[in-house]
PDB file of C-alpha atoms in Angstrom:
ATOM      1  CA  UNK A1142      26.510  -9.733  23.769  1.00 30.00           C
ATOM      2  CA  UNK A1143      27.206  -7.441  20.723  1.00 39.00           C
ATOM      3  CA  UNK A1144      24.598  -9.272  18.546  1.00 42.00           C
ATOM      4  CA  UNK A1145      22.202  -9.334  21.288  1.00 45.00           C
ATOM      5  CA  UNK A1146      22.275  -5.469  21.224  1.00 46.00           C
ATOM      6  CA  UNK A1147      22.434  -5.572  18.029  1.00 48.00           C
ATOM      7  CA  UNK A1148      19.994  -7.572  16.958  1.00 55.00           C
ATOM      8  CA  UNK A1149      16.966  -5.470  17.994  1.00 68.00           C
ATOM      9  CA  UNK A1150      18.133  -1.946  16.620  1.00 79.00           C
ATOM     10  CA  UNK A1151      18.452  -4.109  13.379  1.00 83.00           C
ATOM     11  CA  UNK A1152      15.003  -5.702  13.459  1.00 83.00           C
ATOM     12  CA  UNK A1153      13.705  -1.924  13.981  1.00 82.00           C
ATOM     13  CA  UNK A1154      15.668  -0.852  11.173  1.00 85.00           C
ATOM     14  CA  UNK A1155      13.926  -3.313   9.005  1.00 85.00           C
ATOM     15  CA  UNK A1156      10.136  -3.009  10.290  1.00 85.00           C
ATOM     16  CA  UNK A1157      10.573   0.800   9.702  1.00 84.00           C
ATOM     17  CA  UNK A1158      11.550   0.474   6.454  1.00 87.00           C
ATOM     18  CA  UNK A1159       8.595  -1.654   5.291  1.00 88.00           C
ATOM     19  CA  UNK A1160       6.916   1.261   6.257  1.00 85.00           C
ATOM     20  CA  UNK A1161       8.417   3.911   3.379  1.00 85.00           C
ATOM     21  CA  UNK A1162       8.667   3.890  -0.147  1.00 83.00           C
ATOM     22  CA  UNK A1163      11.781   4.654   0.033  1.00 84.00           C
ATOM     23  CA  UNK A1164      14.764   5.813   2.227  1.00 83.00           C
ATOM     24  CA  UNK A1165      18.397   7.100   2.802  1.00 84.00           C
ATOM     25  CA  UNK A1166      20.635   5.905   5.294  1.00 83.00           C
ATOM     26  CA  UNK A1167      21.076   8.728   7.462  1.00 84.00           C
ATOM     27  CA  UNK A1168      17.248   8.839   7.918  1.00 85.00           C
ATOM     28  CA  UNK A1169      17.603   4.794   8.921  1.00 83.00           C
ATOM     29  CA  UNK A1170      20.733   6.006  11.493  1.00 84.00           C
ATOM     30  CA  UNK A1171      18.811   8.535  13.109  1.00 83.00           C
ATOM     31  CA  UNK A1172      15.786   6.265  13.575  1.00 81.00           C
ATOM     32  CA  UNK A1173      17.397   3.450  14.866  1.00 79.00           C
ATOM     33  CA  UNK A1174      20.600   5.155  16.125  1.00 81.00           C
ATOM     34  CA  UNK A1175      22.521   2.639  14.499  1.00 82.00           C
ATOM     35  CA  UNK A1176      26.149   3.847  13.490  1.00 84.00           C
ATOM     36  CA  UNK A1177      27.017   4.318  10.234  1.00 82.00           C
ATOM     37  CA  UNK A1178      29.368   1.731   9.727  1.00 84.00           C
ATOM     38  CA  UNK A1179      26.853  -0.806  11.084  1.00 85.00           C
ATOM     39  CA  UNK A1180      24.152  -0.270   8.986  1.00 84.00           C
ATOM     40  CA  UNK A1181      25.991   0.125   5.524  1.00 84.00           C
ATOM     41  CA  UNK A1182      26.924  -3.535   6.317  1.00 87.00           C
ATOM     42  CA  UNK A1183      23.449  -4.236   7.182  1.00 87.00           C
ATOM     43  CA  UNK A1184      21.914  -2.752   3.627  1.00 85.00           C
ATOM     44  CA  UNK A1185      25.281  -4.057   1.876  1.00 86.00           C
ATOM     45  CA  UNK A1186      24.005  -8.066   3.055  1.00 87.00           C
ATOM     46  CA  UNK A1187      20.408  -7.262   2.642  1.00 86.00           C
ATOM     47  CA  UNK A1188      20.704  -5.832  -1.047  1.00 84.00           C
ATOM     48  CA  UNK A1189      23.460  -9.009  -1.520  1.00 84.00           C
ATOM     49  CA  UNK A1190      20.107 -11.258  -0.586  1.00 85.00           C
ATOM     50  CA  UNK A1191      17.592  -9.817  -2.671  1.00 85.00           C
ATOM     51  CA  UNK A1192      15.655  -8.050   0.330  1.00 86.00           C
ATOM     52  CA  UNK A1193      16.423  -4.189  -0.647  1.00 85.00           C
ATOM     53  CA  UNK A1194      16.495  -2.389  -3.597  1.00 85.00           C
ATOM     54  CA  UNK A1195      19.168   0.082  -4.150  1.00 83.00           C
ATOM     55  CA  UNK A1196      19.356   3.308  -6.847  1.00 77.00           C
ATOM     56  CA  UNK A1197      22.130   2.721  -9.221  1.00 65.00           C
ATOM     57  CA  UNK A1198      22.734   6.930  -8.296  1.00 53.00           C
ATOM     58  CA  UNK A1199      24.556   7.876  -5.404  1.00 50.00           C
ATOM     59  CA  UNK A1200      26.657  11.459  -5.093  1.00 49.00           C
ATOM     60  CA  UNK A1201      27.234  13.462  -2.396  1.00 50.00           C
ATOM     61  CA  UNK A1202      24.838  15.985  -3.113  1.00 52.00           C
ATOM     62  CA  UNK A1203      22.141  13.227  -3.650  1.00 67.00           C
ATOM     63  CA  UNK A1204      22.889  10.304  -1.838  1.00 70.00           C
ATOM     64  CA  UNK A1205      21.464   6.842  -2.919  1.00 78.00           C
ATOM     65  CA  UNK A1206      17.856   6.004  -2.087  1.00 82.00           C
ATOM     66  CA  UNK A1207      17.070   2.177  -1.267  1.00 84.00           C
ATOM     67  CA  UNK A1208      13.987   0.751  -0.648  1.00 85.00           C
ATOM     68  CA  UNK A1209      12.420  -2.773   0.081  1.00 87.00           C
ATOM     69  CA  UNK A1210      12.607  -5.381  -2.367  1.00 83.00           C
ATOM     70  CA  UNK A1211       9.745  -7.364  -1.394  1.00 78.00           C
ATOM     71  CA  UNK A1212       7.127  -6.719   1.581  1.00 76.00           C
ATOM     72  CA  UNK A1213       6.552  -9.963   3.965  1.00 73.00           C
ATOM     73  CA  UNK A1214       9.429 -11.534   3.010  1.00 78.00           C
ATOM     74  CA  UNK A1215      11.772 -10.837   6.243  1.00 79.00           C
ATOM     75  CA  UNK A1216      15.844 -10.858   5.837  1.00 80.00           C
ATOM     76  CA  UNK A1217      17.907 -13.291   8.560  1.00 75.00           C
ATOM     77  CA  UNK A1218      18.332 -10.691  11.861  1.00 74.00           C
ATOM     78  CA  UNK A1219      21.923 -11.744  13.752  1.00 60.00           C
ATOM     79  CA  UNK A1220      23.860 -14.774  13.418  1.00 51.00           C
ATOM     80  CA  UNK A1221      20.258 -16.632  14.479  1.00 45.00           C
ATOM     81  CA  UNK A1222      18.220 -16.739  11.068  1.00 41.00           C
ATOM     82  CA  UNK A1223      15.702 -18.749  13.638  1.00 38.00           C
ATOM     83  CA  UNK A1224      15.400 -15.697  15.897  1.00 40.00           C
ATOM     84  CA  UNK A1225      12.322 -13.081  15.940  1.00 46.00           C
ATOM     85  CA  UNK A1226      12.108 -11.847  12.737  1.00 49.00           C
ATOM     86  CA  UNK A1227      10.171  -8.602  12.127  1.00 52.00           C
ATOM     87  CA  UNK A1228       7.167  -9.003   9.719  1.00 56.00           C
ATOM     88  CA  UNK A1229       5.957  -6.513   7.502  1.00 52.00           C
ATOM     89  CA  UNK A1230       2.344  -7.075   6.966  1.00 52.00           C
ATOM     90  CA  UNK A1231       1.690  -9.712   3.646  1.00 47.00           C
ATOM     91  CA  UNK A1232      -1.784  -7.493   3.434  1.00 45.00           C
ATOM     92  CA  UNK A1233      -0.086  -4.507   2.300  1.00 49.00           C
ATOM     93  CA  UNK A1234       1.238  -6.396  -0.382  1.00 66.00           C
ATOM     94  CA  UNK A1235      -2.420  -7.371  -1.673  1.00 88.00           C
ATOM     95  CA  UNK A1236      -4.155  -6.323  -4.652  1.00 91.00           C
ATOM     96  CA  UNK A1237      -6.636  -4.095  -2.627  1.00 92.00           C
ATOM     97  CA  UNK A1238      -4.229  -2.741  -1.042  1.00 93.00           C
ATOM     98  CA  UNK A1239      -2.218  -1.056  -3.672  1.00 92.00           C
ATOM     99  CA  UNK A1240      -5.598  -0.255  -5.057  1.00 94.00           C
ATOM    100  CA  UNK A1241      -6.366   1.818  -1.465  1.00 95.00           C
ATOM    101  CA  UNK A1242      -2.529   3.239  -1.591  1.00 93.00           C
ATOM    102  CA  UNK A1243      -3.685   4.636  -4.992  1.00 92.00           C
ATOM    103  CA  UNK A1244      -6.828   5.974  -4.156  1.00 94.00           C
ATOM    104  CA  UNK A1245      -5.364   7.324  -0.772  1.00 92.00           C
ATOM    105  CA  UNK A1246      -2.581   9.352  -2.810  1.00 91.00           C
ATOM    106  CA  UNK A1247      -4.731  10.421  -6.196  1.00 87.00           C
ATOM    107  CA  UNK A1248      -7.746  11.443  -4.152  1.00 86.00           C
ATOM    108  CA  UNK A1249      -9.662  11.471  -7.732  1.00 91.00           C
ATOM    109  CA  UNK A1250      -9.138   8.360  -9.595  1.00 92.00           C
ATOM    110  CA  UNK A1251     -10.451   6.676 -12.412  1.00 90.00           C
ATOM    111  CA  UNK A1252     -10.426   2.611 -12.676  1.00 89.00           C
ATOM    112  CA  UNK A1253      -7.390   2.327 -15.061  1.00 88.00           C
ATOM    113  CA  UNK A1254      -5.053   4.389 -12.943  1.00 89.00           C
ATOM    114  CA  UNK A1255      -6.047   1.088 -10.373  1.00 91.00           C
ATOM    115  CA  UNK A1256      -5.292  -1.158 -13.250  1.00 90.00           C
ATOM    116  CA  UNK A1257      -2.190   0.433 -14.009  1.00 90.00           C
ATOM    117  CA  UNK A1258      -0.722   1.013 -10.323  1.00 87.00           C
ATOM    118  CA  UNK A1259      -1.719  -2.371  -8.699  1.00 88.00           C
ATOM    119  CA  UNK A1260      -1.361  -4.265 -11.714  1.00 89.00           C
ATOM    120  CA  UNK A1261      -5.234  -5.998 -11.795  1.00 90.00           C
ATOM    121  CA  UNK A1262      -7.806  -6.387 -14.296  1.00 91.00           C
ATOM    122  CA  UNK A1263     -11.019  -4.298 -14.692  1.00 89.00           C
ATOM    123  CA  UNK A1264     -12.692  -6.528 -13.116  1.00 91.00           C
ATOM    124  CA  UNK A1265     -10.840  -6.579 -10.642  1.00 93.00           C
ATOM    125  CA  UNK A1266     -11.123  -3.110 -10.202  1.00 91.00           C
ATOM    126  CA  UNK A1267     -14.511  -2.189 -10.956  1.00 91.00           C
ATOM    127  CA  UNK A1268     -15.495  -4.963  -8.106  1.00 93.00           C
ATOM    128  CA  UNK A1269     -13.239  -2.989  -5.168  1.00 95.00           C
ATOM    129  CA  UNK A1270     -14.608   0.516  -6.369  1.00 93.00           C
ATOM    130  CA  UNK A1271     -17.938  -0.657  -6.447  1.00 92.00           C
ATOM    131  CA  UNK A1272     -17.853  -1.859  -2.715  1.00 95.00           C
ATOM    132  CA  UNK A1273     -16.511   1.129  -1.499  1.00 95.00           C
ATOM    133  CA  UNK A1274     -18.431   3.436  -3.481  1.00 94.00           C
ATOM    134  CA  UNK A1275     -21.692   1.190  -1.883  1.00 95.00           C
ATOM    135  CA  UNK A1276     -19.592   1.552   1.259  1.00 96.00           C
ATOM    136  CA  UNK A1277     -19.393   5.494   1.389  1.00 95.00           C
ATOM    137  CA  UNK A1278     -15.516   5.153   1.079  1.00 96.00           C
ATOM    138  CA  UNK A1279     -15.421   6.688  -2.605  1.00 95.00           C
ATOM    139  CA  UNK A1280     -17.928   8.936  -4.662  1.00 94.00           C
ATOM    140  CA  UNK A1281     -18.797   8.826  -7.918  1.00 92.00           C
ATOM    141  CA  UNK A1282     -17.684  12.054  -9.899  1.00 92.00           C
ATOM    142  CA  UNK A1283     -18.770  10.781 -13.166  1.00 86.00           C
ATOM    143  CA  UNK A1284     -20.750   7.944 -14.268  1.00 81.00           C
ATOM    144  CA  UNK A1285     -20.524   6.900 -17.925  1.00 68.00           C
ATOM    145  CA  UNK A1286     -24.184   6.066 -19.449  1.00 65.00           C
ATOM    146  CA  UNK A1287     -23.728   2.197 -20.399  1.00 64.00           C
ATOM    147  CA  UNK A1288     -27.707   3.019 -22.490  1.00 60.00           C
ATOM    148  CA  UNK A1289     -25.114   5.047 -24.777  1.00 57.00           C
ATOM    149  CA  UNK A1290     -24.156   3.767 -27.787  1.00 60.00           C
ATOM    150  CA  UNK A1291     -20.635   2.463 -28.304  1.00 56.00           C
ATOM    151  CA  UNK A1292     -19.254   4.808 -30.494  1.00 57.00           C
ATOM    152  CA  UNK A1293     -20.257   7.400 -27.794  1.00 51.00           C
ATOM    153  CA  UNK A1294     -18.911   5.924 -25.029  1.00 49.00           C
ATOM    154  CA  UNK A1295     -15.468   5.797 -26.608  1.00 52.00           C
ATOM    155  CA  UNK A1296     -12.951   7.439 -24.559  1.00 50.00           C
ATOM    156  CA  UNK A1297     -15.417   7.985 -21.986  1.00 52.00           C
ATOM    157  CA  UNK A1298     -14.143   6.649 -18.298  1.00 68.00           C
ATOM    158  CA  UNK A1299     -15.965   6.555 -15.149  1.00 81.00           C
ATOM    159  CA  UNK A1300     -14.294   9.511 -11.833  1.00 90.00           C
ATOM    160  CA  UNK A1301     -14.121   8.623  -8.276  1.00 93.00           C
ATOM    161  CA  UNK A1302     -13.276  10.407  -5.725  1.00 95.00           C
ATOM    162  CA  UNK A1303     -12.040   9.026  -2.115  1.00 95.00           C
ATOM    163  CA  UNK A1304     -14.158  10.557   0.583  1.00 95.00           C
ATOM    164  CA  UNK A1305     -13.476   8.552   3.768  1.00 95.00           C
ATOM    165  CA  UNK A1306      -9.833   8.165   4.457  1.00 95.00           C
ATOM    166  CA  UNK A1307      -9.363   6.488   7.311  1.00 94.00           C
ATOM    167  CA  UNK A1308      -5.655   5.489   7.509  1.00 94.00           C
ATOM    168  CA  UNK A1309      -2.774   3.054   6.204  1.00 92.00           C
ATOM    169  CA  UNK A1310      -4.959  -0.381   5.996  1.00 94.00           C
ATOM    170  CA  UNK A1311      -7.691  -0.841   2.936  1.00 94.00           C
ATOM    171  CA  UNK A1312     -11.170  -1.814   4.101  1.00 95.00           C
ATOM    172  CA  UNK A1313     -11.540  -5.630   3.747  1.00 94.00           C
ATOM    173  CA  UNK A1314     -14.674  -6.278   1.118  1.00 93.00           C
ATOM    174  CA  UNK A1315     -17.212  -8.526   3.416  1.00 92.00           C
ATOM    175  CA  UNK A1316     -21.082 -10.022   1.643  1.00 90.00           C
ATOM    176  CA  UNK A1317     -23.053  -7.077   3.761  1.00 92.00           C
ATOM    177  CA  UNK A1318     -20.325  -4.029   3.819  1.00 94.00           C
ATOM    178  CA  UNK A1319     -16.464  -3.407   4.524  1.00 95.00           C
ATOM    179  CA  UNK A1320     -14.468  -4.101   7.372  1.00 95.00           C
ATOM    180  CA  UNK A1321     -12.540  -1.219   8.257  1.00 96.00           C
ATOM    181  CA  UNK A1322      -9.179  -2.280   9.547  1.00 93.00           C
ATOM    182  CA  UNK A1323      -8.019   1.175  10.508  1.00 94.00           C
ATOM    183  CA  UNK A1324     -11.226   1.839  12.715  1.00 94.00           C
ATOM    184  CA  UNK A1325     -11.850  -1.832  13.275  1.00 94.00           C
ATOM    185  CA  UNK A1326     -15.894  -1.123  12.511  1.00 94.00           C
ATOM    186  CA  UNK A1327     -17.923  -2.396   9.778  1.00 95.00           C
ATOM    187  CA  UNK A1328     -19.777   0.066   6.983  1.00 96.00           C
ATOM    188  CA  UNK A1329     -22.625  -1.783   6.084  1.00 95.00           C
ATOM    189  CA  UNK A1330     -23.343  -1.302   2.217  1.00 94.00           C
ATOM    190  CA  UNK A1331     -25.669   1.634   1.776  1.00 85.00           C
ATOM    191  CA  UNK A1332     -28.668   0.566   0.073  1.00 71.00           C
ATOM    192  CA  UNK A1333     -29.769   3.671  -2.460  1.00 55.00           C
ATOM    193  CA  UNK A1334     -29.528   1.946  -5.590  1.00 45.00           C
ATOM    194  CA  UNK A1335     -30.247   4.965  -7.568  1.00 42.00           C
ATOM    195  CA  UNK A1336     -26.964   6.980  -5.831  1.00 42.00           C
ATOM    196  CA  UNK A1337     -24.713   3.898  -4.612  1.00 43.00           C
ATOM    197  CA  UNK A1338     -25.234   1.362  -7.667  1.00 49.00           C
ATOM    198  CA  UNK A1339     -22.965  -0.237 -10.026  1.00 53.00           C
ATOM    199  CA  UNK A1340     -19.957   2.287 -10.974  1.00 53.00           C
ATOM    200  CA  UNK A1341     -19.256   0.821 -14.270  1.00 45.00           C
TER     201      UNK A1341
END
């Protein structure tokens, strides 16, 4: 009976924190109204098996922060491992996604803070700006002149600037525009070459 009450104040506990970056417990406790007791034992198993993080810091004027190892990747909730398990969403763990996260907290961005923040090539990134810039998700601020020469262009790097924020989920690159997850609507790629070409 216990674990059966239990069991879903602990699966909430969980699916909200795949939703921050990070988190004490008295904010988990007064979410989930969990006691105390309960959920250090909780964290103290999850942190044992690899699902949460936990700062090496902890005092009582600034309590430890923990946050979640890996998104997707659900702990055991109960004695039933084979019970509901609460599922953070695998897409927030893509590439395009921590591109979006970046781009949703920077506002102005350049491609190598994407390269450096979700970890992809330039490719990578130049092929995800481009869609959204053709999109009408991001602007172009500045625009290096690839007709310069080389030595010109050195230290030169291409602005953007997100323009159409709308929410948690990235837009999902399609052939003819992006599917906007948030909205659940399609922008069709605007088709001024001159204004919405290649942002490289």
């Amino acid at each position: 009976m216990v674990d059966q009450n239990n069991e879903p104040m602990t699966a909430r506990a969980w699916q909200w924190m795949c939703e921050q970056e990070a988190f004490v417990i008295k904010d988990v406790v007064a979410v989930t109204g969990m006691s105390e007791p309960h959920i250090y034992k909780v964290v103290k198993d999850w942190i044992s098996s690899g699902h949460l993080i936990k700062n090496p810091a902890g005092v009582a004027t600034k309590p430890a922060w923990f946050k979640v190892a890996t998104l997707g990747k659900a702990p055991p909730i109960g004695k039933n491992s084979g019970a509901k398990k609460p599922k953070c969403r695998s897409k927030r763990k893509t590439n395009q996604q921590k591109m979006w996260n970046t781009m949703k907290i920077s506002s102005r961005f350049t491609l190598s803070d994407l390269m450096l923040t979700a970890n992809v090539g330039q490719r990578q990134a130049w092929h995800f700006t481009n869609n959204l810039v053709k999109a009408g998700y991001v602007k172009v601020l500045y625009k290096v002149d690839k007709f310069l020469p080389v030595r010109a262009r050195t230290g030169l790097t291409g602005r953007f600037q997100l323009v159409r924020d709308t929410g948690r989920h990235s837009p999902i690159c399609r052939a003819n525009g992006c599917w906007d997850q948030n909205q659940k609507r399609l922008y069709p790629f605007l088709v001024e070459g001159d204004e919405h070409g290649n942002v490289a």
